[in-house]
Tab-separated table of C-alpha atoms in Angstrom:
chain	number	residue	atom	x	y	z
A	1	MET	CA	92.917	77.695	23.663
A	2	THR	CA	96.456	76.342	23.629
A	3	GLU	CA	97.755	73.786	21.091
A	4	THR	CA	97.929	71.191	23.871
A	5	SER	CA	94.319	71.832	24.838
A	6	LEU	CA	93.285	71.431	21.227
A	7	LYS	CA	95.144	68.173	20.927
A	8	ARG	CA	93.495	66.847	24.036
A	9	GLY	CA	90.109	67.964	22.746
A	10	PHE	CA	90.562	66.179	19.458
A	11	ALA	CA	91.851	63.074	21.258
A	12	CYS	CA	88.769	63.000	23.456
A	13	ALA	CA	86.464	63.524	20.494
A	14	ALA	CA	88.244	60.708	18.568
A	15	LEU	CA	87.870	58.371	21.494
A	16	PHE	CA	84.156	59.252	21.870
A	17	LEU	CA	83.553	58.673	18.190
A	18	ALA	CA	85.418	55.454	18.265
A	19	PHE	CA	83.407	54.249	21.323
A	20	THR	CA	80.177	55.276	19.594
A	21	ALA	CA	81.043	53.558	16.367
A	22	ASN	CA	82.050	50.393	18.198
A	23	ALA	CA	78.719	50.378	20.158
A	24	LEU	CA	76.730	50.767	17.004
A	25	ALA	CA	78.705	48.071	15.188
A	26	GLN	CA	78.147	45.493	17.908
A	27	PRO	CA	74.974	43.410	17.918
A	28	LEU	CA	72.449	43.864	20.701
A	29	THR	CA	72.988	41.220	23.368
A	30	ILE	CA	69.621	39.986	24.627
A	31	VAL	CA	68.994	37.415	27.222
A	32	SER	CA	65.520	35.845	27.397
A	33	SER	CA	64.009	33.463	29.904
A	34	GLY	CA	62.329	30.307	28.667
A	35	GLY	CA	58.746	31.482	29.071
A	36	PHE	CA	59.087	34.100	26.305
A	37	ALA	CA	61.644	32.193	24.223
A	38	ALA	CA	59.318	30.775	21.517
A	39	ALA	CA	57.751	34.246	20.880
A	40	TYR	CA	61.130	35.915	20.997
A	41	LYS	CA	62.632	33.546	18.354
A	42	LYS	CA	59.811	34.394	15.925
A	43	LEU	CA	59.889	38.117	16.558
A	44	VAL	CA	63.674	38.575	16.505
A	45	ALA	CA	63.730	36.846	13.104
A	46	GLU	CA	61.556	39.671	11.786
A	47	TRP	CA	63.655	42.329	13.515
A	48	GLN	CA	66.881	41.042	11.947
A	49	LYS	CA	65.464	41.357	8.421
A	50	GLN	CA	66.189	45.103	8.700
A	51	PRO	CA	69.671	46.404	8.004
A	52	ASP	CA	71.934	46.811	11.014
A	53	HIS	CA	69.553	44.960	13.290
A	54	GLU	CA	72.010	42.436	14.475
A	55	VAL	CA	71.269	40.488	17.715
A	56	ASP	CA	73.220	38.076	19.895
A	57	SER	CA	70.452	35.899	21.459
A	58	GLN	CA	71.192	34.195	24.771
A	59	TRP	CA	69.081	32.333	27.321
A	60	GLY	CA	68.771	32.083	31.023
A	61	PRO	CA	66.164	31.693	33.755
A	62	SER	CA	64.641	34.712	35.480
A	63	MET	CA	65.792	33.584	38.975
A	64	GLY	CA	67.704	30.918	40.730
A	65	ALA	CA	71.388	30.179	41.363
A	66	THR	CA	72.315	28.506	38.083
A	67	LYS	CA	75.209	30.052	36.118
A	68	ASN	CA	72.960	31.306	33.280
A	69	ALA	CA	70.266	32.824	35.555
A	70	ILE	CA	69.779	36.451	34.497
A	71	PRO	CA	70.394	37.921	38.025
A	72	GLN	CA	73.684	35.926	38.225
A	73	ARG	CA	74.793	37.190	34.831
A	74	LEU	CA	74.081	40.829	35.688
A	75	ASP	CA	75.911	40.379	38.980
A	76	ARG	CA	78.979	39.186	37.003
A	77	LYS	CA	78.710	42.373	34.829
A	78	GLU	CA	78.220	40.414	31.597
A	79	PRO	CA	77.824	42.738	28.621
A	80	ILE	CA	74.023	42.529	28.160
A	81	ASP	CA	71.773	45.183	26.615
A	82	VAL	CA	68.211	43.777	27.078
A	83	VAL	CA	66.706	41.275	29.436
A	84	ILE	CA	63.275	39.501	28.944
A	85	MET	CA	62.082	37.792	32.057
A	86	VAL	CA	59.424	37.276	34.699
A	87	GLY	CA	58.008	40.690	35.682
A	88	ASP	CA	58.458	40.329	39.440
A	89	ALA	CA	62.086	39.315	39.077
A	90	LEU	CA	62.671	42.113	36.620
A	91	ASP	CA	61.218	44.584	39.091
A	92	LYS	CA	63.703	43.489	41.743
A	93	LEU	CA	66.636	44.098	39.333
A	94	MET	CA	65.174	47.492	38.478
A	95	ALA	CA	65.105	48.444	42.197
A	96	THR	CA	68.831	47.595	42.527
A	97	GLY	CA	69.711	50.003	39.618
A	98	GLN	CA	70.827	47.213	37.310
A	99	LEU	CA	68.174	48.142	34.731
A	100	VAL	CA	67.291	51.574	33.231
A	101	PRO	CA	64.472	53.212	35.225
A	102	GLY	CA	61.299	53.557	33.168
A	103	SER	CA	62.437	51.122	30.450
A	104	LYS	CA	60.228	48.255	31.495
A	105	VAL	CA	57.815	47.034	28.821
A	106	VAL	CA	55.164	44.457	29.735
A	107	LEU	CA	54.975	41.919	26.867
A	108	ALA	CA	52.631	39.079	27.822
A	109	ASP	CA	51.022	36.956	30.539
A	110	SER	CA	51.519	33.212	30.851
A	111	THR	CA	49.510	30.493	32.443
A	112	ILE	CA	50.788	27.181	33.949
A	113	ALA	CA	49.942	23.998	32.036
A	114	CYS	CA	50.703	20.334	32.769
A	115	ALA	CA	51.891	17.525	30.516
A	116	VAL	CA	52.604	13.788	30.357
A	117	PRO	CA	54.907	11.760	28.061
A	118	GLN	CA	53.560	11.426	24.568
A	119	GLY	CA	51.029	8.661	24.280
A	120	ALA	CA	50.617	8.199	28.020
A	121	PRO	CA	47.100	8.289	29.535
A	122	ARG	CA	45.926	11.899	29.966
A	123	PRO	CA	44.735	12.527	33.480
A	124	ASP	CA	41.784	14.867	34.164
A	125	ILE	CA	42.979	18.022	35.893
A	126	SER	CA	39.888	20.147	35.154
A	127	THR	CA	39.017	20.696	38.828
A	128	VAL	CA	41.094	21.211	41.967
A	129	ASP	CA	40.073	17.798	43.303
A	130	LYS	CA	40.984	15.992	40.109
A	131	LEU	CA	44.348	17.793	39.966
A	132	ARG	CA	45.098	16.751	43.566
A	133	GLN	CA	44.273	13.166	42.798
A	134	THR	CA	46.434	13.286	39.655
A	135	LEU	CA	49.371	14.514	41.612
A	136	LEU	CA	48.944	11.896	44.269
A	137	ASN	CA	48.581	9.086	41.694
A	138	ALA	CA	51.700	10.167	39.727
A	139	ARG	CA	54.908	8.205	40.420
A	140	SER	CA	57.102	11.278	39.779
A	141	VAL	CA	56.266	14.929	39.215
A	142	ALA	CA	58.508	17.742	37.869
A	143	TRP	CA	58.349	21.520	38.027
A	144	SER	CA	60.783	24.253	37.274
A	145	ASP	CA	63.101	26.240	39.491
A	146	SER	CA	61.674	29.506	38.107
A	147	ALA	CA	58.412	31.417	38.732
A	148	SER	CA	55.910	28.569	37.958
A	149	GLY	CA	57.890	26.007	40.044
A	150	GLU	CA	58.293	28.388	42.951
A	151	TYR	CA	54.558	28.895	42.996
A	152	ILE	CA	53.794	25.185	42.730
A	153	GLU	CA	56.132	24.216	45.570
A	154	ARG	CA	55.542	27.056	47.934
A	155	GLU	CA	51.858	27.857	47.386
A	156	MET	CA	49.919	25.411	45.355
A	157	LEU	CA	50.905	22.117	46.952
A	158	PRO	CA	50.292	23.467	50.475
A	159	LYS	CA	46.957	24.880	49.311
A	160	LEU	CA	46.021	21.459	48.006
A	161	GLY	CA	47.097	19.964	51.349
A	162	ILE	CA	49.583	17.451	49.733
A	163	ALA	CA	52.952	19.165	50.300
A	164	GLU	CA	54.181	16.390	52.514
A	165	GLN	CA	52.883	13.603	50.261
A	166	MET	CA	54.705	15.123	47.260
A	167	ARG	CA	58.043	15.570	49.100
A	168	GLY	CA	59.411	12.149	48.024
A	169	LYS	CA	58.279	12.191	44.428
A	170	GLY	CA	58.062	15.821	43.357
A	171	ARG	CA	61.253	17.600	42.326
A	172	LYS	CA	62.412	20.990	41.165
A	173	ILE	CA	64.229	20.948	37.790
A	174	PRO	CA	67.082	23.551	37.496
A	175	ALA	CA	67.775	25.029	34.035
A	176	THR	CA	66.432	22.124	31.935
A	177	PRO	CA	62.845	22.626	30.588
A	178	VAL	CA	60.342	20.492	32.468
A	179	GLY	CA	58.991	19.267	29.114
A	180	GLU	CA	62.295	17.633	28.251
A	181	ILE	CA	62.238	15.782	31.630
A	182	ILE	CA	58.764	14.533	30.800
A	183	ALA	CA	59.671	13.613	27.238
A	184	SER	CA	62.600	11.484	28.456
A	185	LYS	CA	60.245	9.857	30.990
A	186	GLU	CA	62.290	10.935	33.942
A	187	ALA	CA	58.950	12.123	35.293
A	188	ASP	CA	55.477	10.951	34.327
A	189	PHE	CA	53.763	14.260	35.041
A	190	GLY	CA	54.996	17.846	35.198
A	191	CYS	CA	53.842	21.481	35.043
A	192	GLN	CA	55.462	24.630	33.691
A	193	GLN	CA	54.535	27.719	31.689
A	194	ARG	CA	52.346	26.656	28.723
A	195	SER	CA	54.641	28.595	26.441
A	196	GLU	CA	57.597	26.545	27.602
A	197	LEU	CA	55.771	23.196	27.146
A	198	LEU	CA	54.374	23.872	23.676
A	199	PRO	CA	57.656	23.671	21.701
A	200	VAL	CA	58.793	20.446	23.334
A	201	HIS	CA	58.400	17.263	21.251
A	202	GLY	CA	57.536	13.931	22.917
A	203	ILE	CA	54.918	15.241	25.407
A	204	ASP	CA	51.175	15.757	25.471
A	205	ILE	CA	49.782	18.841	27.164
A	206	VAL	CA	46.750	17.777	29.257
A	207	GLY	CA	45.550	21.275	30.133
A	208	ASP	CA	46.093	24.385	32.265
A	209	LEU	CA	45.825	24.324	36.010
A	210	PRO	CA	42.254	24.870	37.253
A	211	ALA	CA	41.352	28.536	37.698
A	212	ASP	CA	41.208	28.274	41.512
A	213	VAL	CA	44.938	27.358	41.695
A	214	GLN	CA	46.156	28.923	38.487
A	215	TYR	CA	49.082	31.388	38.654
A	216	VAL	CA	49.588	33.921	35.845
A	217	THR	CA	53.176	35.083	35.239
A	218	GLU	CA	53.933	38.366	33.582
A	219	PHE	CA	56.802	38.531	31.179
A	220	SER	CA	58.495	41.884	30.667
A	221	ALA	CA	61.609	43.380	29.151
A	222	ALA	CA	63.953	46.220	30.049
A	223	VAL	CA	67.227	47.854	29.050
A	224	VAL	CA	70.303	46.984	31.111
A	225	ALA	CA	71.724	50.113	32.807
A	226	SER	CA	75.303	49.360	31.679
A	227	SER	CA	74.326	49.000	27.991
A	228	PRO	CA	76.143	51.372	25.622
A	229	ARG	CA	73.308	50.816	23.093
A	230	ARG	CA	70.334	52.118	25.071
A	231	ASP	CA	68.581	53.800	22.070
A	232	GLU	CA	68.754	50.715	19.905
A	233	ALA	CA	67.702	48.564	22.879
A	234	THR	CA	64.661	50.813	23.465
A	235	ARG	CA	63.628	50.623	19.813
A	236	PHE	CA	63.847	46.820	20.002
A	237	LEU	CA	61.561	46.743	23.077
A	238	ARG	CA	59.009	49.009	21.291
A	239	PHE	CA	59.118	46.564	18.335
A	240	LEU	CA	58.382	43.612	20.587
A	241	ALA	CA	55.414	45.394	22.081
A	242	THR	CA	53.751	46.604	18.942
A	243	PRO	CA	50.115	45.525	18.421
A	244	GLU	CA	51.170	43.974	15.078
A	245	ASN	CA	53.113	41.367	16.931
A	246	ALA	CA	50.275	40.366	19.308
A	247	GLU	CA	49.197	37.342	17.272
A	248	VAL	CA	52.747	36.028	17.026
A	249	ILE	CA	52.994	36.183	20.816
A	250	ARG	CA	49.570	34.558	21.188
A	251	SER	CA	50.543	31.644	18.900
A	252	THR	CA	53.203	30.600	21.389
A	253	GLY	CA	50.747	30.154	24.273
A	254	LEU	CA	51.006	33.572	25.810
A	255	VAL	CA	48.447	36.303	26.320
A	256	PRO	CA	49.964	39.409	24.693
A	257	MET	CA	49.794	42.929	26.064
A	258	THR	CA	48.869	45.685	23.536
A	259	LYS	CA	49.270	49.436	23.655
A	260	GLY	CA	47.239	51.070	26.401
A	261	GLY	CA	47.777	48.216	28.857
A	262	THR	CA	44.918	46.000	27.641
A	263	ARG	CA	45.217	42.314	26.777
């Protein structure tokens, strides 16, 4: 091997080591959608108690055209290592090659609940007929622009036979949590993932949607294909899904997945 070849070899090795060191030194950048946010905040606090477990936590919806939506961020090639989002939306990103094949971890299921401003009369939504009447009686109704809202607008309201009646007073809320809209009395009734409503002050949760019109959303996580910290990202996903964390997830209104695929 010539001296020039050796120098080139040393230079390449130095660049590789520098890149690796830089990747290890940087925190994991994780973007979570709102449905898993409350659980994530509790779990990441535990993760960061360990040395070198630094995390840059960011937030964005699983779908939609808002700037912070996870698909939009990945399209812009933002430096993200892990995404936590609605399972169906994650699967679409996986199919496009934006996420590492086989890295998907199912974390929890979420039901849709409904709420009113704190102190307001709590309507009965225990049956489909009572839910229908509550929606018709409400002056304004809010739902999200993510998975739960898409279901409400496209499937539930037509199934209830009131899509046309709701057109003037029902509205889709982009980015802002539905609970905050209800708390500020911009709507007097609204529905979203229970896990997204629970942390909001100034509202009363009246209950989950009736079983016949309930929609369960899966929340999953995966490693972004462009991440230079795939190993650390994978370890973080394994940590989130450990059985020991199931009760933390459950406390935020979600139904946790445990090893072996059982709930």
